[in-house]
């Protein structure tokens, strides 16, 4: 009979799907009944429980497949869900047990509303044996009952009897059977279970809750609610499903659903079972998954990472998440050593005691320590996940881990239960380790590239604790953290966060520091080492940059980029919807979606949604971006005004939080040992806040904090760190030029108090005066199309400062009156502002703009600090324009200026002897010599005190110059620049630095060698400006240095375009010839520009020393250009009338210089007669053909041969000889020039013969005719020129050679070897 029943059960799943759907509640109820109470025949119970369960899985699978159109995106079938919620009549024990209460029970009482599956009072009522047992149980209960009895004592006995009933033959409990069968299922049954796992998990939860209600034990202690056997089955079931998830994790669809269903099951168990036991189940899952992640390659572990994060997100969505984590208020809650909600984790105790022994428990309440994670289990898991995720180089893992924490914080923020500040502070204490995690990961944040300090071993106690736990072998966290490399504390962060992830991670940081009580932060941070406090300040600085308001244009641009979505984004959106939050969070979701005007927060509705009980179509149709964390269900209608308003408010709120936190940090560090350096970090954050875009509301508070810092710590600004003073002055001046009057008044007050503070310390404010002047100079130099500067607003601010000084009675009567010094400063600033107007005028003219900066720098010859400022400004401008040689020269001039004043201060043997040290590199460096009487002394207050006027400052200038020269291809200059640096470094015994320098020199020399003969430098043009429209430039001539290989039309087009736009195309005339301009013939209303190609000019003795291409293009101040003319005024004519005017220009300075155009100081003209022009022409041909022979290039060689001997007409050699040496054919004695020309012809023929020989070696068969033609032309030239170059009468021994051919005789007589020999 048992076999027949099993066969029938196997066939149930093969029934028509329509029939199964029609009778689904009845079928499932009967199958459940067979599973928990199999039939009894002749006293023997039939073993059909497993077959009944298999039949149920088959039915569920068939129904789910047949009604697939009613399945939501998670595979949940609406009919099956309805069955669990409303129709299932689970076969519990006899309802008589429901009369079991903690006291006397009235007869006839029953559980209201409970009926059996068929409407009877109890479906087991007909079983006499069971009824007798229950009757005996009740009578036993009445016998023990008493009005004064100990209820708690009775409860243990009664519950034991109740648990025994579960093991008796009277029947089995539904949830126990489900757990057992789920664990034991295999083969096709197992596959069916995995496909619809949600059904069995939800059915089990319903059975457990109904069992508690039936047994009336909802108020019983959680540990006694369920039997130990059931607990073991649940543990085995979770372990088996975890194994399935790990082994099949690549099958993302079904396994993702199983992972989510298992998480929701454990989530629901937290409301029903012993929470310590449920935590151990969670531990089982986390331990197994993390162990497998550890042994996988990073590229293969990302799926498991995401499954683990989704699991944590679902568990953490519990409505009582905060109470489950036992929130405490600060460190006091950790002194009692209260037990964990997971008492089974004994291994953590041993790990904790090990850490306590090794390093103490300081700050363990605020760090991600073993103690913290034991006290706050769930939040500890989430934060450990975040910590480990930041070790991965996987953007998706970063996004999910960060969103997990941020979504949790968002739910707390919206939860009315925690709206009170004290409650919110206790909740925020749970997230204190977020601060430590971000401090340790500061190098990974977007925008942290300029972080200079490296991490030391002792500065990261969190990491040390984790390493210690690994050594101790912590059962739970040791596995979780085994991915951490013990050497990680000595390395920079492995990952690099995107800008979006950085923004959301910093949002979690901001929420914590905003809500945690300041006293808690002070107590914790006072125990931190100084380096971590430095990193904390760096986090604050990056936060300001990340959240600063960027304007509507930037928001619209970002929005446009988000709308253009990839196809994969749609898939990501579906995945995010599938892996959602718990149903009971629906109220919070709706509250989050309806929130208006709030700062952007993670979308709980989008990334943490669990399926609805009705259908998926009920999800709101708002369209959100799937890969974004900060869109609260925004609709398709995007309002830029509202978005800008929200973004502006967010930026202000963030800045306020940073300012409050900075105030706490300042209070902490002021009492530490290294307060000066830490206060410098605080000051840098404050300065950075001043330099970012901020709201007027925030600036008011910021200026107040700034004035407070200056008042409390004046030495921080005025003693050593002059660069802080300079940066502060520059920031205040920038705000003094604001168009908003309120900002100007605050900035003016701050600047005035800064001067006053400096004056009170030393009875003058020379330092602030110098820094303010330098800062304004820097601001003026930075004016560009991207940075506008309103000098009128600044003049108003200066007037305000002057008014403050005049009304300051305390300091007006003192010696060296303070108001007078302020007036002096304001006068200097007004002078600089007058340059601002010109700067704006010539913004589009790079040469004139640079000339103006050069003129201003020249005006500060007596003020080394200001001159240095302007030289740096010029260097930056050159870098922007790609003029690396000029930028390098600006830095060399800066180094020369610093060397001069350092030499005046203290004469050290290894230091440069002033500017003269750099004269070999550039003679222009002598401009920086401090030799005149009006040069200030470096000992004067406020002069040469900056960081630049030090050995390190000098080395920095020279190293930057070397970098610029390297980019300019001036490798020889790199060698010269490093010579003084090497002396200083040798004196300091800095061998590491020496090694670096010599590596750079090695590369420079290698470049020189590898580029031998192939180096090209700048091109030079002489440019003259004529006409009243040019103003100061009228009649001036300059030599322009242009990039290599620039052609004349290119510079002509550039200048014509610029000045044409300025004066109008009709008013500009480009003079296209190079002859001398006759000013009297020019139209005074027009503007004329003459552009001529010029090349460096050297005397013969100079050429002997200037051998390489670099030497002939470096330190040059003379240039030459030629102008052909004839006696009748036309540029070109016959050979006999062709004159040439050579113009030699001498510039004021040598190229390369600190600007790209230099004024012409002197002109010298040389007029060549026609015969001299011819001599020069022949000499040039000889030089070219000689170079072609040495180059061994057949193409160039043939081209030059064609130009020399292939041209026999017009201006070829024969024509030149016929015109200028005609009389020599008749035997006339040659003049000096004629003889020189004759010798030039002789040299030309010799070189041509050598070239023909070389060319014959190069040619192929198809070029034979061309070679023969060249040789024929060569013989014609020799035949014609023989009388001119024939030597004295032949000696006697030569007369015998009469039999030779004329050509051979001529060749021998002339000393020229014919290529035909």
Tab-separated table of C-alpha atoms in Angstrom, residues 752-1136:
chain	number	residue	atom	x	y	z
A	752	UNK	CA	42.228	94.475	8.212
A	753	UNK	CA	42.357	92.381	11.394
A	754	UNK	CA	45.131	90.291	9.836
A	755	UNK	CA	47.202	93.454	9.298
A	756	UNK	CA	46.383	94.679	12.780
A	757	UNK	CA	47.367	91.370	14.364
A	758	UNK	CA	50.703	91.430	12.547
A	759	UNK	CA	51.287	95.052	13.560
A	760	UNK	CA	50.593	94.345	17.245
A	761	UNK	CA	53.205	91.582	17.282
A	762	UNK	CA	56.108	93.557	15.820
A	763	UNK	CA	54.980	97.195	15.669
A	764	UNK	CA	54.830	96.936	11.877
A	765	UNK	CA	53.133	94.660	9.436
A	766	UNK	CA	55.849	94.373	6.802
A	767	UNK	CA	55.170	90.681	6.319
A	768	UNK	CA	51.441	91.032	5.712
A	769	UNK	CA	52.104	94.094	3.573
A	770	UNK	CA	54.471	92.100	1.398
A	771	UNK	CA	52.152	89.085	1.241
A	772	UNK	CA	49.115	91.190	0.331
A	773	UNK	CA	51.049	92.924	-2.437
A	774	UNK	CA	52.382	89.612	-3.765
A	775	UNK	CA	48.939	88.020	-3.566
A	776	UNK	CA	47.321	90.810	-5.524
A	777	UNK	CA	50.083	90.509	-8.108
A	778	UNK	CA	49.322	86.797	-8.432
A	779	UNK	CA	45.607	87.462	-8.769
A	780	UNK	CA	46.181	90.055	-11.476
A	781	UNK	CA	48.453	87.657	-13.364
A	782	UNK	CA	45.805	84.925	-13.267
A	783	UNK	CA	43.254	87.018	-15.127
A	784	UNK	CA	42.015	85.061	-18.122
A	785	UNK	CA	38.792	84.231	-19.910
A	786	UNK	CA	38.118	81.650	-17.172
A	787	UNK	CA	38.965	83.908	-14.224
A	788	UNK	CA	37.448	87.380	-14.070
A	789	UNK	CA	38.649	89.967	-11.619
A	790	UNK	CA	36.702	93.139	-10.817
A	791	UNK	CA	39.116	95.850	-9.772
A	792	UNK	CA	36.298	98.315	-9.004
A	793	UNK	CA	34.911	96.090	-6.263
A	794	UNK	CA	38.394	95.641	-4.845
A	795	UNK	CA	38.903	99.400	-4.787
A	796	UNK	CA	35.732	99.660	-2.670
A	797	UNK	CA	37.107	97.067	-0.273
A	798	UNK	CA	40.422	98.912	-0.031
A	799	UNK	CA	38.497	102.061	0.807
A	800	UNK	CA	36.725	100.155	3.588
A	801	UNK	CA	40.079	98.979	4.977
A	802	UNK	CA	41.396	102.536	4.865
A	803	UNK	CA	38.329	103.713	6.786
A	804	UNK	CA	38.919	101.037	9.429
A	805	UNK	CA	42.519	102.217	9.842
A	806	UNK	CA	41.596	105.897	10.116
A	807	UNK	CA	39.010	105.187	12.812
A	808	UNK	CA	41.254	102.824	14.784
A	809	UNK	CA	42.222	105.177	17.624
A	810	UNK	CA	44.217	102.598	19.578
A	811	UNK	CA	47.033	102.419	17.038
A	812	UNK	CA	46.894	105.869	15.454
A	813	UNK	CA	49.208	107.556	17.996
A	814	UNK	CA	51.889	104.916	18.009
A	815	UNK	CA	55.348	105.254	16.514
A	816	UNK	CA	55.428	104.484	12.797
A	817	UNK	CA	51.679	105.071	12.700
A	818	UNK	CA	49.601	102.087	11.671
A	819	UNK	CA	47.122	104.120	9.539
A	820	UNK	CA	50.032	105.579	7.576
A	821	UNK	CA	51.361	102.120	6.815
A	822	UNK	CA	47.890	101.026	5.714
A	823	UNK	CA	47.700	104.053	3.416
A	824	UNK	CA	51.079	103.139	1.964
A	825	UNK	CA	49.892	99.586	1.305
A	826	UNK	CA	46.621	100.729	-0.281
A	827	UNK	CA	48.591	103.077	-2.574
A	828	UNK	CA	50.758	100.166	-3.726
A	829	UNK	CA	47.686	98.023	-4.334
A	830	UNK	CA	46.086	100.777	-6.418
A	831	UNK	CA	49.225	100.880	-8.552
A	832	UNK	CA	48.949	97.145	-9.184
A	833	UNK	CA	45.269	97.515	-10.004
A	834	UNK	CA	46.124	100.017	-12.719
A	835	UNK	CA	48.059	97.190	-14.411
A	836	UNK	CA	44.920	95.076	-14.164
A	837	UNK	CA	43.115	97.244	-16.701
A	838	UNK	CA	45.920	96.746	-19.216
A	839	UNK	CA	46.004	93.036	-18.472
A	840	UNK	CA	42.349	92.755	-19.437
A	841	UNK	CA	42.897	94.823	-22.552
A	842	UNK	CA	45.611	92.520	-23.897
A	843	UNK	CA	44.085	89.261	-22.710
A	844	UNK	CA	43.920	87.912	-26.264
A	845	UNK	CA	47.411	89.094	-27.261
A	846	UNK	CA	49.866	86.619	-25.673
A	847	UNK	CA	52.998	88.588	-26.655
A	848	UNK	CA	51.690	91.938	-25.390
A	849	UNK	CA	50.281	90.252	-22.278
A	850	UNK	CA	53.687	88.752	-21.542
A	851	UNK	CA	55.425	92.080	-22.255
A	852	UNK	CA	53.176	93.749	-19.696
A	853	UNK	CA	53.946	91.081	-17.099
A	854	UNK	CA	57.643	91.495	-17.923
A	855	UNK	CA	57.381	95.253	-17.450
A	856	UNK	CA	55.654	94.808	-14.065
A	857	UNK	CA	58.289	92.299	-12.962
A	858	UNK	CA	61.003	94.730	-14.077
A	859	UNK	CA	59.382	97.397	-11.934
A	860	UNK	CA	59.833	95.179	-8.865
A	861	UNK	CA	63.600	94.900	-9.302
A	862	UNK	CA	63.990	96.400	-5.838
A	863	UNK	CA	61.446	94.026	-4.290
A	864	UNK	CA	62.746	90.465	-4.617
A	865	UNK	CA	59.600	88.818	-3.251
A	866	UNK	CA	57.336	90.577	-5.717
A	867	UNK	CA	59.711	90.048	-8.633
A	868	UNK	CA	59.786	86.359	-7.774
A	869	UNK	CA	55.987	86.324	-7.752
A	870	UNK	CA	55.822	87.818	-11.223
A	871	UNK	CA	58.508	85.499	-12.568
A	872	UNK	CA	56.440	82.566	-11.320
A	873	UNK	CA	53.349	84.080	-12.918
A	874	UNK	CA	55.202	84.354	-16.232
A	875	UNK	CA	56.433	80.773	-15.959
A	876	UNK	CA	52.870	79.542	-15.436
A	877	UNK	CA	51.638	81.496	-18.450
A	878	UNK	CA	54.403	80.030	-20.616
A	879	UNK	CA	53.503	76.519	-19.463
A	880	UNK	CA	49.876	77.092	-20.456
A	881	UNK	CA	50.989	78.216	-23.925
A	882	UNK	CA	53.468	75.344	-24.366
A	883	UNK	CA	56.564	77.572	-24.294
A	884	UNK	CA	58.686	75.247	-22.187
A	885	UNK	CA	62.051	76.879	-22.917
A	886	UNK	CA	60.753	80.282	-21.782
A	887	UNK	CA	59.076	78.754	-18.704
A	888	UNK	CA	62.412	77.127	-17.829
A	889	UNK	CA	64.193	80.464	-18.240
A	890	UNK	CA	61.709	82.158	-15.886
A	891	UNK	CA	62.572	79.518	-13.289
A	892	UNK	CA	66.314	79.986	-13.890
A	893	UNK	CA	65.882	83.733	-13.352
A	894	UNK	CA	63.979	82.956	-10.144
A	895	UNK	CA	66.835	80.691	-9.029
A	896	UNK	CA	69.377	83.430	-9.884
A	897	UNK	CA	67.417	85.953	-7.817
A	898	UNK	CA	67.190	83.576	-4.858
A	899	UNK	CA	70.905	82.709	-5.180
A	900	UNK	CA	71.819	86.399	-5.144
A	901	UNK	CA	70.007	87.066	-1.873
A	902	UNK	CA	71.113	83.825	-0.234
A	903	UNK	CA	74.687	84.760	-1.136
A	904	UNK	CA	74.171	88.165	0.511
A	905	UNK	CA	72.790	86.530	3.655
A	906	UNK	CA	75.447	83.867	4.113
A	907	UNK	CA	78.352	82.965	1.889
A	908	UNK	CA	78.668	79.185	1.821
A	909	UNK	CA	81.185	77.409	-0.365
A	910	UNK	CA	78.746	74.926	-1.839
A	911	UNK	CA	76.069	77.554	-2.584
A	912	UNK	CA	75.973	79.443	-5.918
A	913	UNK	CA	77.876	82.739	-5.995
A	914	UNK	CA	74.815	84.715	-6.919
A	915	UNK	CA	73.372	85.210	-10.396
A	916	UNK	CA	76.767	84.930	-12.107
A	917	UNK	CA	76.642	81.160	-11.550
A	918	UNK	CA	74.000	80.890	-14.265
A	919	UNK	CA	75.690	83.143	-16.831
A	920	UNK	CA	76.908	80.166	-18.869
A	921	UNK	CA	73.410	78.802	-19.033
A	922	UNK	CA	72.036	82.210	-20.017
A	923	UNK	CA	73.747	85.624	-19.949
A	924	UNK	CA	70.320	87.091	-19.192
A	925	UNK	CA	70.595	85.755	-15.613
A	926	UNK	CA	72.897	88.671	-14.802
A	927	UNK	CA	69.769	90.847	-14.843
A	928	UNK	CA	69.060	89.460	-11.374
A	929	UNK	CA	72.368	90.718	-9.902
A	930	UNK	CA	71.791	92.823	-6.791
A	931	UNK	CA	74.450	95.434	-7.484
A	932	UNK	CA	72.624	98.757	-7.513
A	933	UNK	CA	72.375	101.036	-4.492
A	934	UNK	CA	68.609	100.800	-4.151
A	935	UNK	CA	68.561	97.031	-3.654
A	936	UNK	CA	66.991	96.172	-0.293
A	937	UNK	CA	68.832	94.195	2.325
A	938	UNK	CA	67.577	90.660	2.892
A	939	UNK	CA	67.810	91.281	6.647
A	940	UNK	CA	64.952	93.782	6.505
A	941	UNK	CA	61.685	92.713	8.153
A	942	UNK	CA	59.310	90.964	5.815
A	943	UNK	CA	61.850	90.665	2.993
A	944	UNK	CA	63.036	87.326	1.545
A	945	UNK	CA	61.371	85.312	4.292
A	946	UNK	CA	59.303	83.059	2.079
A	947	UNK	CA	59.873	79.353	1.571
A	948	UNK	CA	61.434	80.176	-1.821
A	949	UNK	CA	64.383	81.998	-0.255
A	950	UNK	CA	65.870	78.792	1.150
A	951	UNK	CA	68.114	76.015	-0.113
A	952	UNK	CA	65.098	73.817	-0.758
A	953	UNK	CA	63.328	76.637	-2.559
A	954	UNK	CA	66.370	77.142	-4.796
A	955	UNK	CA	66.601	73.415	-5.583
A	956	UNK	CA	62.882	73.332	-6.359
A	957	UNK	CA	63.221	76.170	-8.880
A	958	UNK	CA	66.160	74.499	-10.610
A	959	UNK	CA	64.509	71.073	-10.729
A	960	UNK	CA	61.364	72.532	-12.243
A	961	UNK	CA	63.537	74.379	-14.760
A	962	UNK	CA	65.201	71.068	-15.683
A	963	UNK	CA	61.776	69.523	-16.272
A	964	UNK	CA	60.778	72.374	-18.573
A	965	UNK	CA	64.073	72.216	-20.499
A	966	UNK	CA	63.589	68.472	-20.939
A	967	UNK	CA	60.196	69.069	-22.506
A	968	UNK	CA	61.707	71.776	-24.710
A	969	UNK	CA	64.413	69.356	-25.944
A	970	UNK	CA	67.219	71.487	-24.415
A	971	UNK	CA	69.054	68.579	-22.831
A	972	UNK	CA	72.384	70.405	-22.570
A	973	UNK	CA	70.645	73.026	-20.423
A	974	UNK	CA	69.452	70.256	-18.087
A	975	UNK	CA	73.096	69.439	-17.394
A	976	UNK	CA	73.916	73.076	-16.627
A	977	UNK	CA	70.899	73.473	-14.359
A	978	UNK	CA	71.817	70.481	-12.229
A	979	UNK	CA	75.445	71.572	-11.650
A	980	UNK	CA	74.651	73.945	-8.738
A	981	UNK	CA	72.047	71.480	-7.420
A	982	UNK	CA	74.619	68.677	-7.273
A	983	UNK	CA	76.966	70.849	-5.182
A	984	UNK	CA	74.242	71.540	-2.619
A	985	UNK	CA	73.062	67.929	-2.471
A	986	UNK	CA	76.646	66.657	-2.127
A	987	UNK	CA	77.201	69.025	0.781
A	988	UNK	CA	74.044	67.659	2.421
A	989	UNK	CA	75.175	64.033	1.809
A	990	UNK	CA	71.800	63.260	0.248
A	991	UNK	CA	72.897	60.282	-1.838
A	992	UNK	CA	69.386	59.206	-2.738
A	993	UNK	CA	68.813	62.609	-4.289
A	994	UNK	CA	72.144	62.376	-6.086
A	995	UNK	CA	71.129	59.050	-7.563
A	996	UNK	CA	67.871	60.572	-8.851
A	997	UNK	CA	69.708	63.543	-10.375
A	998	UNK	CA	72.242	61.371	-12.163
A	999	UNK	CA	69.457	59.175	-13.530
A	1000	UNK	CA	67.889	62.269	-15.066
A	1001	UNK	CA	71.245	63.409	-16.444
A	1002	UNK	CA	71.833	59.956	-17.898
A	1003	UNK	CA	68.527	60.168	-19.748
A	1004	UNK	CA	69.343	63.673	-20.991
A	1005	UNK	CA	72.748	62.623	-22.387
A	1006	UNK	CA	71.157	59.557	-23.963
A	1007	UNK	CA	68.692	61.826	-25.752
A	1008	UNK	CA	71.475	64.057	-27.035
A	1009	UNK	CA	73.286	61.028	-28.437
A	1010	UNK	CA	70.234	59.369	-29.980
A	1011	UNK	CA	68.997	62.578	-31.645
A	1012	UNK	CA	72.391	63.576	-33.054
A	1013	UNK	CA	71.876	65.454	-36.326
A	1014	UNK	CA	68.085	65.321	-36.062
A	1015	UNK	CA	67.352	68.086	-33.569
A	1016	UNK	CA	65.273	71.068	-34.616
A	1017	UNK	CA	64.787	74.206	-32.541
A	1018	UNK	CA	62.731	77.370	-32.752
A	1019	UNK	CA	62.192	79.536	-35.833
A	1020	UNK	CA	62.784	83.302	-35.753
A	1021	UNK	CA	61.018	86.154	-37.488
A	1022	UNK	CA	61.639	89.865	-37.505
A	1023	UNK	CA	58.350	91.751	-37.025
A	1024	UNK	CA	57.996	95.510	-37.404
A	1025	UNK	CA	54.943	97.541	-36.310
A	1026	UNK	CA	54.186	100.854	-38.019
A	1027	UNK	CA	51.284	103.226	-37.525
A	1028	UNK	CA	49.709	105.313	-34.770
A	1029	UNK	CA	47.128	102.634	-34.067
A	1030	UNK	CA	49.807	100.525	-32.379
A	1031	UNK	CA	50.444	103.153	-29.735
A	1032	UNK	CA	53.675	102.281	-27.856
A	1033	UNK	CA	54.565	99.702	-30.499
A	1034	UNK	CA	54.660	102.222	-33.359
A	1035	UNK	CA	58.035	102.005	-35.101
A	1036	UNK	CA	59.247	99.170	-32.892
A	1037	UNK	CA	60.860	96.034	-34.282
A	1038	UNK	CA	61.007	92.686	-32.511
A	1039	UNK	CA	62.449	89.263	-33.113
A	1040	UNK	CA	59.751	86.638	-32.490
A	1041	UNK	CA	60.635	83.103	-31.459
A	1042	UNK	CA	58.092	80.686	-32.876
A	1043	UNK	CA	57.805	76.880	-32.504
A	1044	UNK	CA	60.066	74.737	-34.651
A	1045	UNK	CA	59.325	74.500	-38.391
A	1046	UNK	CA	56.890	77.435	-38.300
A	1047	UNK	CA	56.411	78.881	-41.782
A	1048	UNK	CA	56.157	82.569	-42.632
A	1049	UNK	CA	52.467	82.306	-43.695
A	1050	UNK	CA	51.585	80.796	-40.298
A	1051	UNK	CA	52.840	83.694	-38.169
A	1052	UNK	CA	51.560	86.172	-40.745
A	1053	UNK	CA	48.093	84.625	-40.553
A	1054	UNK	CA	48.117	84.650	-36.738
A	1055	UNK	CA	49.117	88.301	-36.440
A	1056	UNK	CA	46.810	89.363	-39.257
A	1057	UNK	CA	43.895	87.590	-37.605
A	1058	UNK	CA	44.493	89.134	-34.183
A	1059	UNK	CA	45.212	92.719	-35.255
A	1060	UNK	CA	42.571	92.511	-37.995
A	1061	UNK	CA	39.959	91.777	-35.335
A	1062	UNK	CA	41.346	94.536	-33.155
A	1063	UNK	CA	41.645	97.347	-35.746
A	1064	UNK	CA	39.390	96.011	-38.507
A	1065	UNK	CA	40.601	94.130	-41.567
A	1066	UNK	CA	40.394	97.287	-43.706
A	1067	UNK	CA	42.740	99.170	-41.390
A	1068	UNK	CA	45.495	96.518	-41.320
A	1069	UNK	CA	48.069	96.046	-44.068
A	1070	UNK	CA	50.687	93.277	-44.079
A	1071	UNK	CA	53.900	94.378	-45.837
A	1072	UNK	CA	55.019	91.315	-47.741
A	1073	UNK	CA	58.557	92.326	-48.728
A	1074	UNK	CA	61.582	92.775	-46.520
A	1075	UNK	CA	62.920	96.071	-47.807
A	1076	UNK	CA	63.224	99.066	-45.560
A	1077	UNK	CA	59.874	100.716	-44.810
A	1078	UNK	CA	59.580	104.357	-45.838
A	1079	UNK	CA	57.498	105.859	-43.070
A	1080	UNK	CA	56.654	108.996	-45.050
A	1081	UNK	CA	54.752	106.946	-47.621
A	1082	UNK	CA	52.528	105.188	-45.067
A	1083	UNK	CA	48.915	106.145	-44.386
A	1084	UNK	CA	48.793	107.416	-40.780
A	1085	UNK	CA	45.273	105.973	-40.316
A	1086	UNK	CA	46.370	102.461	-41.199
A	1087	UNK	CA	48.292	99.855	-39.204
A	1088	UNK	CA	51.231	98.156	-40.960
A	1089	UNK	CA	53.033	94.959	-39.989
A	1090	UNK	CA	56.166	93.736	-41.739
A	1091	UNK	CA	57.198	90.115	-41.157
A	1092	UNK	CA	60.520	88.695	-42.344
A	1093	UNK	CA	62.150	85.336	-41.782
A	1094	UNK	CA	65.441	85.718	-39.870
A	1095	UNK	CA	68.093	83.249	-38.854
A	1096	UNK	CA	70.817	83.319	-36.188
A	1097	UNK	CA	73.995	85.097	-37.303
A	1098	UNK	CA	77.513	84.270	-36.123
A	1099	UNK	CA	80.955	85.536	-36.997
A	1100	UNK	CA	83.475	83.001	-38.295
A	1101	UNK	CA	85.310	82.831	-34.983
A	1102	UNK	CA	82.002	82.075	-33.195
A	1103	UNK	CA	81.234	79.195	-35.527
A	1104	UNK	CA	84.403	77.446	-34.411
A	1105	UNK	CA	83.011	77.239	-30.876
A	1106	UNK	CA	79.370	76.685	-31.814
A	1107	UNK	CA	79.504	73.238	-33.373
A	1108	UNK	CA	76.208	71.511	-32.496
A	1109	UNK	CA	72.677	72.478	-33.426
A	1110	UNK	CA	71.948	73.293	-29.775
A	1111	UNK	CA	74.913	75.674	-29.533
A	1112	UNK	CA	73.802	77.466	-32.694
A	1113	UNK	CA	70.288	77.941	-31.319
A	1114	UNK	CA	71.056	78.844	-27.716
A	1115	UNK	CA	72.233	82.143	-26.225
A	1116	UNK	CA	71.809	83.976	-29.512
A	1117	UNK	CA	71.185	87.700	-29.840
A	1118	UNK	CA	72.141	88.415	-33.479
A	1119	UNK	CA	70.004	87.591	-36.462
A	1120	UNK	CA	70.286	88.204	-40.166
A	1121	UNK	CA	67.914	88.494	-43.065
A	1122	UNK	CA	68.657	89.365	-46.675
A	1123	UNK	CA	66.831	91.716	-49.037
A	1124	UNK	CA	67.573	91.463	-52.804
A	1125	UNK	CA	67.328	94.678	-54.837
A	1126	UNK	CA	68.479	96.295	-58.084
A	1127	UNK	CA	69.518	99.823	-58.947
A	1128	UNK	CA	66.141	100.555	-60.494
A	1129	UNK	CA	64.299	99.616	-57.287
A	1130	UNK	CA	62.834	96.246	-58.258
A	1131	UNK	CA	63.796	93.296	-56.011
A	1132	UNK	CA	65.142	91.067	-58.773
A	1133	UNK	CA	66.970	91.668	-62.079
A	1134	UNK	CA	69.865	90.438	-64.219
A	1135	UNK	CA	72.905	88.893	-62.565
A	1136	UNK	CA	75.049	91.930	-63.299
